[in-house]
């Protein structure tokens, strides 16, 4: 049988469940997830194979009205990946859009639909988080979002529980062009281990810390040292923007960073399948979000001053 392979980009407003969906489609954790908006900062590729088709799913940062430089880079990168994809899926949070039809997520979602329409870009719409929702609440939403005729198909899914995910996969699979596979047979993710390790720690920061702190912080893996016994020593620095934020990340007597470190280490051990010795440091680097190197590392373009 002839082989097919290509890219499928998942786009949507922040917090729609894009990373959760990519993990579900790929069948392993390649992208970090949190209840907070703007968790994903860079595109992450996860690979799935069905029959003779290889699909490279691209998890993208949420699309919203950007303000900071990092926001602008994130949104640009999401649109770039949408443009390059063989299949495009717009994911929307059905719970949020039903509860707040005039809220921020609804605004962002409508703006994305308008941009797709202006571009004449065909896509599938996937309404996510239908778990716990009534069908009667979903219908008006489907009608409101499909009135513009932008979508080839509409899927009702729960990325978390798995409902509808196989149908969506089948649609994406059908869009993949004929050609050789893009990644080796067993590869599930295309993200360097050091970067994934940094992302895992960042996820724990998003889960444990609140207000502006997650947005003011970034994580870098400074050292990755293989040990003779098969374990790895990883040294990471959490950069924050102000002295006061450093104290919050550390917590009383170092309690907060200890919890973040334990959660991150456990997950790294699971994902990398080996023992990890994780050392976390916190430093103030006021302008990390203004430094070009930082963007390059994450695979983002450095946007010019506004
Ligand atoms: N109930 C429910 N929650 C979901 C579902 N999918 C995702 N979530 C939750 O929604 C939140 C956001 O999920 P993410 O996957 O991080 O969303 P995202 O679109 O990648 O968010 P950004 O990267 O910030 O743009 C998390 O708390 C998820 O657990 C779903 O199908 N049902
Ligand atoms: Mg995400």
mmCIF file of C-alpha atoms and ligand atoms in Angstrom:
data_model
loop_
_atom_site.group_PDB
_atom_site.id
_atom_site.type_symbol
_atom_site.label_atom_id
_atom_site.label_comp_id
_atom_site.label_asym_id
_atom_site.label_seq_id
_atom_site.Cartn_x
_atom_site.Cartn_y
_atom_site.Cartn_z
ATOM 1 C CA UNK A 1 0.000 0.000 0.000
ATOM 2 C CA UNK A 2 1.172 3.500 -0.721
ATOM 3 C CA UNK A 3 2.183 5.583 2.213
ATOM 4 C CA UNK A 4 0.713 8.923 3.196
ATOM 5 C CA UNK A 5 2.142 11.549 5.523
ATOM 6 C CA UNK A 6 1.637 15.160 6.426
ATOM 7 C CA UNK A 7 1.011 17.821 9.018
ATOM 8 C CA UNK A 8 -2.201 18.554 10.867
ATOM 9 C CA UNK A 9 -2.308 21.786 12.850
ATOM 10 C CA UNK A 10 -4.617 22.244 15.808
ATOM 11 C CA UNK A 11 -5.431 25.906 16.353
ATOM 12 C CA UNK A 12 -7.845 27.733 18.628
ATOM 13 C CA UNK A 13 -8.308 30.285 21.370
ATOM 14 C CA UNK A 14 -6.220 29.856 24.532
ATOM 15 C CA UNK A 15 -7.389 27.059 26.818
ATOM 16 C CA UNK A 16 -9.571 25.322 24.196
ATOM 17 C CA UNK A 17 -7.824 22.024 24.961
ATOM 18 C CA UNK A 18 -5.415 21.906 22.001
ATOM 19 C CA UNK A 19 -2.531 20.354 23.907
ATOM 20 C CA UNK A 20 -4.838 17.847 25.586
ATOM 21 C CA UNK A 21 -6.150 16.896 22.139
ATOM 22 C CA UNK A 22 -2.706 16.490 20.605
ATOM 23 C CA UNK A 23 -1.679 14.236 23.489
ATOM 24 C CA UNK A 24 -4.861 12.195 22.988
ATOM 25 C CA UNK A 25 -4.326 11.900 19.230
ATOM 26 C CA UNK A 26 -0.698 10.899 19.653
ATOM 27 C CA UNK A 27 -1.367 8.593 22.576
ATOM 28 C CA UNK A 28 1.389 9.965 24.796
ATOM 29 C CA UNK A 29 2.217 13.208 26.504
ATOM 30 C CA UNK A 30 4.100 15.448 24.118
ATOM 31 C CA UNK A 31 2.610 18.799 25.124
ATOM 32 C CA UNK A 32 2.050 20.382 28.496
ATOM 33 C CA UNK A 33 -1.452 21.145 29.758
ATOM 34 C CA UNK A 34 -2.843 23.445 32.436
ATOM 35 C CA UNK A 35 -6.135 25.081 33.377
ATOM 36 C CA UNK A 36 -4.582 28.501 32.688
ATOM 37 C CA UNK A 37 -4.688 30.317 29.349
ATOM 38 C CA UNK A 38 -1.521 30.654 27.260
ATOM 39 C CA UNK A 39 0.171 27.562 28.596
ATOM 40 C CA UNK A 40 1.654 26.551 25.247
ATOM 41 C CA UNK A 41 4.300 28.992 24.055
ATOM 42 C CA UNK A 42 5.802 27.137 21.133
ATOM 43 C CA UNK A 43 4.624 24.683 18.521
ATOM 44 C CA UNK A 44 5.120 21.046 19.517
ATOM 45 C CA UNK A 45 4.938 18.174 17.059
ATOM 46 C CA UNK A 46 3.499 14.802 18.004
ATOM 47 C CA UNK A 47 3.493 11.866 15.607
ATOM 48 C CA UNK A 48 0.733 9.283 15.151
ATOM 49 C CA UNK A 49 0.510 6.356 12.749
ATOM 50 C CA UNK A 50 -2.605 4.646 11.468
ATOM 51 C CA UNK A 51 -2.345 1.947 8.845
ATOM 52 C CA UNK A 52 0.010 3.343 6.216
ATOM 53 C CA UNK A 53 -0.482 6.987 7.177
ATOM 54 C CA UNK A 54 1.720 9.075 9.417
ATOM 55 C CA UNK A 55 0.162 12.221 10.817
ATOM 56 C CA UNK A 56 2.333 14.863 12.416
ATOM 57 C CA UNK A 57 0.042 16.804 14.734
ATOM 58 C CA UNK A 58 1.161 20.313 15.533
ATOM 59 C CA UNK A 59 0.047 21.733 18.850
ATOM 60 C CA UNK A 60 0.093 25.518 18.586
ATOM 61 C CA UNK A 61 -0.076 28.385 21.066
ATOM 62 C CA UNK A 62 -3.550 29.873 21.519
ATOM 63 C CA UNK A 63 -4.601 32.617 19.124
ATOM 64 C CA UNK A 64 -5.757 35.797 20.852
ATOM 65 C CA UNK A 65 -5.226 39.545 20.725
ATOM 66 C CA UNK A 66 -1.556 39.725 21.611
ATOM 67 C CA UNK A 67 -0.006 42.463 23.709
ATOM 68 C CA UNK A 68 3.458 41.490 24.922
ATOM 69 C CA UNK A 69 6.276 40.562 22.560
ATOM 70 C CA UNK A 70 6.061 36.914 23.577
ATOM 71 C CA UNK A 71 2.303 36.921 22.905
ATOM 72 C CA UNK A 72 2.910 38.269 19.424
ATOM 73 C CA UNK A 73 5.505 35.592 18.692
ATOM 74 C CA UNK A 74 3.138 32.889 19.927
ATOM 75 C CA UNK A 75 0.212 34.022 17.798
ATOM 76 C CA UNK A 76 2.371 34.464 14.700
ATOM 77 C CA UNK A 77 3.761 30.972 15.116
ATOM 78 C CA UNK A 78 0.270 29.485 15.431
ATOM 79 C CA UNK A 79 -0.814 31.102 12.147
ATOM 80 C CA UNK A 80 2.386 30.081 10.376
ATOM 81 C CA UNK A 81 1.810 26.451 11.306
ATOM 82 C CA UNK A 82 -1.828 26.691 10.277
ATOM 83 C CA UNK A 83 -0.683 27.948 6.878
ATOM 84 C CA UNK A 84 1.765 25.099 6.382
ATOM 85 C CA UNK A 85 -0.577 22.290 7.393
ATOM 86 C CA UNK A 86 -2.186 19.686 5.148
ATOM 87 C CA UNK A 87 -5.132 19.502 7.525
ATOM 88 C CA UNK A 88 -6.365 22.228 9.818
ATOM 89 C CA UNK A 89 -8.551 21.820 12.884
ATOM 90 C CA UNK A 90 -10.059 24.712 14.776
ATOM 91 C CA UNK A 91 -10.707 23.635 18.322
ATOM 92 C CA UNK A 92 -13.202 25.514 20.485
ATOM 93 C CA UNK A 93 -14.200 25.120 24.117
ATOM 94 C CA UNK A 94 -17.913 24.307 23.881
ATOM 95 C CA UNK A 95 -18.439 24.675 27.642
ATOM 96 C CA UNK A 96 -16.921 28.132 27.771
ATOM 97 C CA UNK A 97 -18.607 29.347 24.582
ATOM 98 C CA UNK A 98 -21.990 28.215 25.857
ATOM 99 C CA UNK A 99 -21.494 29.732 29.301
ATOM 100 C CA UNK A 100 -20.011 33.001 28.007
ATOM 101 C CA UNK A 101 -21.117 33.585 24.433
ATOM 102 C CA UNK A 102 -19.728 37.129 24.604
ATOM 103 C CA UNK A 103 -16.598 36.282 26.557
ATOM 104 C CA UNK A 104 -12.967 36.422 25.548
ATOM 105 C CA UNK A 105 -12.771 32.840 24.249
ATOM 106 C CA UNK A 106 -15.840 33.461 22.073
ATOM 107 C CA UNK A 107 -14.317 36.692 20.716
ATOM 108 C CA UNK A 108 -11.028 34.990 19.958
ATOM 109 C CA UNK A 109 -12.777 32.034 18.313
ATOM 110 C CA UNK A 110 -14.915 34.284 16.106
ATOM 111 C CA UNK A 111 -11.845 36.281 15.110
ATOM 112 C CA UNK A 112 -10.104 33.054 14.056
ATOM 113 C CA UNK A 113 -13.139 31.970 12.023
ATOM 114 C CA UNK A 114 -13.193 35.352 10.305
ATOM 115 C CA UNK A 115 -9.485 35.091 9.462
ATOM 116 C CA UNK A 116 -9.975 31.589 8.032
ATOM 117 C CA UNK A 117 -12.903 32.788 5.970
ATOM 118 C CA UNK A 118 -11.028 35.849 4.646
ATOM 119 C CA UNK A 119 -8.245 33.487 3.631
ATOM 120 C CA UNK A 120 -10.614 31.022 2.005
ATOM 121 C CA UNK A 121 -8.988 28.420 4.222
ATOM 122 C CA UNK A 122 -10.879 25.184 4.736
ATOM 123 C CA UNK A 123 -10.778 23.534 8.128
ATOM 124 C CA UNK A 124 -12.649 21.216 10.424
ATOM 125 C CA UNK A 125 -14.300 22.544 13.540
ATOM 126 C CA UNK A 126 -14.011 20.485 16.686
ATOM 127 C CA UNK A 127 -16.142 21.505 19.633
ATOM 128 C CA UNK A 128 -14.304 20.281 22.673
ATOM 129 C CA UNK A 129 -15.206 19.556 26.303
ATOM 130 C CA UNK A 130 -18.624 18.127 25.452
ATOM 131 C CA UNK A 131 -18.317 15.854 28.477
ATOM 132 C CA UNK A 132 -20.974 16.914 30.945
ATOM 133 C CA UNK A 133 -22.814 19.006 28.330
ATOM 134 C CA UNK A 134 -26.351 18.626 27.111
ATOM 135 C CA UNK A 135 -26.862 18.001 23.393
ATOM 136 C CA UNK A 136 -29.542 20.685 23.411
ATOM 137 C CA UNK A 137 -26.929 23.236 24.492
ATOM 138 C CA UNK A 138 -24.564 22.129 21.756
ATOM 139 C CA UNK A 139 -26.910 22.563 18.824
ATOM 140 C CA UNK A 140 -27.238 26.370 18.959
ATOM 141 C CA UNK A 141 -23.462 26.618 19.298
ATOM 142 C CA UNK A 142 -22.886 24.414 16.265
ATOM 143 C CA UNK A 143 -25.355 26.550 14.328
ATOM 144 C CA UNK A 144 -23.764 29.819 15.392
ATOM 145 C CA UNK A 145 -20.256 28.679 14.498
ATOM 146 C CA UNK A 146 -21.081 27.011 11.200
ATOM 147 C CA UNK A 147 -23.316 29.746 9.788
ATOM 148 C CA UNK A 148 -20.357 31.108 7.821
ATOM 149 C CA UNK A 149 -19.751 27.890 5.901
ATOM 150 C CA UNK A 150 -16.073 27.852 6.772
ATOM 151 C CA UNK A 151 -15.928 24.252 7.907
ATOM 152 C CA UNK A 152 -15.776 21.037 5.946
ATOM 153 C CA UNK A 153 -16.827 19.018 8.957
ATOM 154 C CA UNK A 154 -17.883 19.558 12.539
ATOM 155 C CA UNK A 155 -16.867 17.185 15.301
ATOM 156 C CA UNK A 156 -18.151 17.059 18.845
ATOM 157 C CA UNK A 157 -15.375 15.781 21.042
ATOM 158 C CA UNK A 158 -13.967 15.417 24.489
ATOM 159 C CA UNK A 159 -10.190 15.505 24.282
ATOM 160 C CA UNK A 160 -10.098 14.593 27.947
ATOM 161 C CA UNK A 161 -12.390 11.551 27.808
ATOM 162 C CA UNK A 162 -11.655 10.556 24.220
ATOM 163 C CA UNK A 163 -15.157 10.874 22.747
ATOM 164 C CA UNK A 164 -15.123 11.710 19.058
ATOM 165 C CA UNK A 165 -11.338 11.777 18.891
ATOM 166 C CA UNK A 166 -11.141 8.729 16.583
ATOM 167 C CA UNK A 167 -13.590 10.324 14.118
ATOM 168 C CA UNK A 168 -11.537 13.492 14.049
ATOM 169 C CA UNK A 169 -8.406 11.417 13.507
ATOM 170 C CA UNK A 170 -10.043 9.658 10.574
ATOM 171 C CA UNK A 171 -10.877 12.993 8.924
ATOM 172 C CA UNK A 172 -7.314 14.213 9.393
ATOM 173 C CA UNK A 173 -5.949 10.930 8.080
ATOM 174 C CA UNK A 174 -7.957 11.353 4.892
ATOM 175 C CA UNK A 175 -6.280 14.727 4.278
ATOM 176 C CA UNK A 176 -2.713 13.443 4.318
ATOM 177 C CA UNK A 177 -1.022 13.531 0.928
ATOM 178 C CA UNK A 178 0.731 10.558 -0.576
ATOM 179 C CA UNK A 179 4.400 10.438 0.278
ATOM 180 C CA UNK A 180 7.065 8.897 2.483
ATOM 181 C CA UNK A 181 6.784 9.165 6.244
ATOM 182 C CA UNK A 182 8.356 12.223 7.800
ATOM 183 C CA UNK A 183 9.638 10.655 11.011
ATOM 184 C CA UNK A 184 11.163 7.313 11.955
ATOM 185 C CA UNK A 185 8.617 4.623 12.739
ATOM 186 C CA UNK A 186 8.782 4.731 16.572
ATOM 187 C CA UNK A 187 9.158 8.442 17.111
ATOM 188 C CA UNK A 188 6.203 9.990 18.946
ATOM 189 C CA UNK A 189 7.454 13.524 19.537
ATOM 190 C CA UNK A 190 9.722 16.025 17.933
ATOM 191 C CA UNK A 191 11.021 18.029 20.840
ATOM 192 C CA UNK A 192 14.557 17.811 22.238
ATOM 193 C CA UNK A 193 14.669 16.155 25.681
ATOM 194 C CA UNK A 194 16.147 19.241 27.362
ATOM 195 C CA UNK A 195 13.334 21.394 26.037
ATOM 196 C CA UNK A 196 10.673 18.856 27.023
ATOM 197 C CA UNK A 197 12.194 18.684 30.511
ATOM 198 C CA UNK A 198 11.982 22.474 30.757
ATOM 199 C CA UNK A 199 8.385 22.381 29.561
ATOM 200 C CA UNK A 200 7.478 19.812 32.209
ATOM 201 C CA UNK A 201 8.794 22.085 34.950
ATOM 202 C CA UNK A 202 6.959 25.023 33.402
ATOM 203 C CA UNK A 203 3.745 23.008 33.492
ATOM 204 C CA UNK A 204 4.169 22.450 37.233
ATOM 205 C CA UNK A 205 4.705 26.205 37.676
ATOM 206 C CA UNK A 206 1.433 26.805 35.812
ATOM 207 C CA UNK A 207 -0.304 24.286 38.047
ATOM 208 C CA UNK A 208 1.122 25.498 41.375
ATOM 209 C CA UNK A 209 1.486 29.266 40.976
ATOM 210 C CA UNK A 210 -1.097 31.872 40.197
ATOM 211 C CA UNK A 211 -1.801 35.413 39.008
ATOM 212 C CA UNK A 212 0.958 36.837 36.842
ATOM 213 C CA UNK A 213 3.681 34.484 38.009
ATOM 214 C CA UNK A 214 3.372 31.747 35.382
ATOM 215 C CA UNK A 215 3.459 34.407 32.679
ATOM 216 C CA UNK A 216 6.483 36.103 34.211
ATOM 217 C CA UNK A 217 8.503 32.911 34.334
ATOM 218 C CA UNK A 218 10.376 30.706 31.956
ATOM 219 C CA UNK A 219 12.488 27.597 32.436
ATOM 220 C CA UNK A 220 15.776 26.563 30.869
ATOM 221 C CA UNK A 221 17.556 23.229 31.152
ATOM 222 C CA UNK A 222 21.126 24.286 31.758
ATOM 223 C CA UNK A 223 22.705 20.907 32.249
ATOM 224 C CA UNK A 224 21.880 17.347 31.186
ATOM 225 C CA UNK A 225 24.401 14.917 32.582
ATOM 226 C CA UNK A 226 24.186 11.201 31.871
ATOM 227 C CA UNK A 227 25.384 9.108 34.786
ATOM 228 C CA UNK A 228 27.013 5.687 34.686
ATOM 229 C CA UNK A 229 24.090 4.087 36.526
ATOM 230 C CA UNK A 230 21.719 5.129 33.721
ATOM 231 C CA UNK A 231 20.221 8.053 35.594
ATOM 232 C CA UNK A 232 20.386 11.668 34.468
ATOM 233 C CA UNK A 233 21.191 14.824 36.369
ATOM 234 C CA UNK A 234 19.225 17.789 35.064
ATOM 235 C CA UNK A 235 19.916 21.325 36.250
ATOM 236 C CA UNK A 236 17.270 23.877 35.406
ATOM 237 C CA UNK A 237 16.892 27.577 36.048
ATOM 238 C CA UNK A 238 13.515 29.175 36.517
ATOM 239 C CA UNK A 239 13.761 32.787 35.376
ATOM 240 C CA UNK A 240 11.384 35.343 36.824
ATOM 241 C CA UNK A 241 11.151 39.059 36.181
ATOM 242 C CA UNK A 242 11.295 40.537 39.676
ATOM 243 C CA UNK A 243 12.902 39.834 43.031
ATOM 244 C CA UNK A 244 9.505 39.484 44.724
ATOM 245 C CA UNK A 245 8.522 36.756 42.262
ATOM 246 C CA UNK A 246 11.624 34.811 43.169
ATOM 247 C CA UNK A 247 10.475 34.650 46.780
ATOM 248 C CA UNK A 248 7.076 33.327 45.678
ATOM 249 C CA UNK A 249 8.582 30.597 43.508
ATOM 250 C CA UNK A 250 10.825 29.521 46.366
ATOM 251 C CA UNK A 251 8.025 29.630 48.943
ATOM 252 C CA UNK A 252 8.404 29.568 52.682
ATOM 253 C CA UNK A 253 11.597 27.719 53.520
ATOM 254 C CA UNK A 254 11.790 26.590 49.888
ATOM 255 C CA UNK A 255 8.525 24.631 50.188
ATOM 256 C CA UNK A 256 7.017 25.707 46.858
ATOM 257 C CA UNK A 257 10.010 24.990 44.693
ATOM 258 C CA UNK A 258 10.386 21.661 46.430
ATOM 259 C CA UNK A 259 6.867 20.617 45.406
ATOM 260 C CA UNK A 260 7.380 21.892 41.842
ATOM 261 C CA UNK A 261 10.650 19.956 41.655
ATOM 262 C CA UNK A 262 9.130 16.738 42.967
ATOM 263 C CA UNK A 263 6.186 16.847 40.583
ATOM 264 C CA UNK A 264 8.448 17.649 37.651
ATOM 265 C CA UNK A 265 10.969 14.962 38.521
ATOM 266 C CA UNK A 266 8.301 12.258 38.822
ATOM 267 C CA UNK A 267 6.877 13.115 35.457
ATOM 268 C CA UNK A 268 10.299 13.294 33.819
ATOM 269 C CA UNK A 269 11.050 9.818 35.185
ATOM 270 C CA UNK A 270 7.838 8.543 33.624
ATOM 271 C CA UNK A 271 8.362 10.233 30.282
ATOM 272 C CA UNK A 272 12.079 9.527 29.913
ATOM 273 C CA UNK A 273 11.815 6.092 31.534
ATOM 274 C CA UNK A 274 14.818 6.545 33.813
ATOM 275 C CA UNK A 275 15.853 7.927 37.180
ATOM 276 C CA UNK A 276 16.234 11.696 37.245
ATOM 277 C CA UNK A 277 18.092 13.923 39.660
ATOM 278 C CA UNK A 278 16.555 17.332 39.211
ATOM 279 C CA UNK A 279 18.141 20.502 40.551
ATOM 280 C CA UNK A 280 16.123 23.694 40.278
ATOM 281 C CA UNK A 281 17.461 27.223 40.656
ATOM 282 C CA UNK A 282 15.572 30.499 40.558
ATOM 283 C CA UNK A 283 17.049 33.639 39.056
ATOM 284 C CA UNK A 284 15.791 37.092 38.267
ATOM 285 C CA UNK A 285 16.226 38.042 34.628
ATOM 286 C CA UNK A 286 14.006 41.044 34.135
ATOM 287 C CA UNK A 287 14.108 41.026 30.376
ATOM 288 C CA UNK A 288 14.038 37.331 29.456
ATOM 289 C CA UNK A 289 10.943 37.984 27.342
ATOM 290 C CA UNK A 290 12.845 40.628 25.355
ATOM 291 C CA UNK A 291 15.849 38.451 24.471
ATOM 292 C CA UNK A 292 16.114 37.054 20.975
ATOM 293 C CA UNK A 293 18.023 33.869 22.000
ATOM 294 C CA UNK A 294 15.129 32.845 24.149
ATOM 295 C CA UNK A 295 12.761 32.866 21.190
ATOM 296 C CA UNK A 296 15.135 30.968 18.936
ATOM 297 C CA UNK A 297 15.431 28.254 21.573
ATOM 298 C CA UNK A 298 11.669 27.805 21.549
ATOM 299 C CA UNK A 299 11.477 27.794 17.760
ATOM 300 C CA UNK A 300 9.743 31.168 17.681
ATOM 301 C CA UNK A 301 10.476 34.165 15.490
ATOM 302 C CA UNK A 302 11.590 37.231 17.415
ATOM 303 C CA UNK A 303 8.964 39.853 16.614
ATOM 304 C CA UNK A 304 10.142 43.415 15.917
ATOM 305 C CA UNK A 305 9.274 46.295 18.262
ATOM 306 C CA UNK A 306 5.778 47.563 17.753
HETATM 307 N N1 LIG B 1 -13.816 18.896 30.798
HETATM 308 C C1 LIG B 1 -12.858 18.929 29.867
HETATM 309 N N2 LIG B 1 -11.727 19.618 30.077
HETATM 310 C C2 LIG B 1 -10.796 19.622 29.097
HETATM 311 C C3 LIG B 1 -10.963 18.912 27.896
HETATM 312 N N3 LIG B 1 -9.875 19.120 27.116
HETATM 313 C C4 LIG B 1 -9.044 19.915 27.835
HETATM 314 N N4 LIG B 1 -9.583 20.218 29.035
HETATM 315 C C5 LIG B 1 -9.010 21.056 30.088
HETATM 316 O O1 LIG B 1 -8.881 22.382 29.619
HETATM 317 C C6 LIG B 1 -7.720 23.006 30.180
HETATM 318 C C7 LIG B 1 -6.829 23.555 29.078
HETATM 319 O O2 LIG B 1 -6.278 22.469 28.357
HETATM 320 P P1 LIG B 1 -5.009 22.652 27.411
HETATM 321 O O3 LIG B 1 -4.878 21.391 26.638
HETATM 322 O O4 LIG B 1 -3.834 23.134 28.178
HETATM 323 O O5 LIG B 1 -5.546 23.818 26.466
HETATM 324 P P2 LIG B 1 -4.763 24.587 25.292
HETATM 325 O O6 LIG B 1 -5.754 24.905 24.247
HETATM 326 O O7 LIG B 1 -3.572 23.809 24.873
HETATM 327 O O8 LIG B 1 -4.342 25.917 26.056
HETATM 328 P P3 LIG B 1 -3.166 26.979 25.667
HETATM 329 O O9 LIG B 1 -1.921 26.213 25.414
HETATM 330 O O10 LIG B 1 -3.083 27.813 26.893
HETATM 331 O O11 LIG B 1 -3.663 27.741 24.493
HETATM 332 C C8 LIG B 1 -7.030 21.942 31.033
HETATM 333 O O12 LIG B 1 -7.439 22.121 32.370
HETATM 334 C C9 LIG B 1 -7.585 20.636 30.464
HETATM 335 O O13 LIG B 1 -7.607 19.583 31.399
HETATM 336 C C10 LIG B 1 -12.184 18.168 27.707
HETATM 337 O O14 LIG B 1 -12.439 17.506 26.692
HETATM 338 N N5 LIG B 1 -13.082 18.215 28.723
HETATM 339 MG MG1 LIG B 2 -1.638 24.293 24.904
#
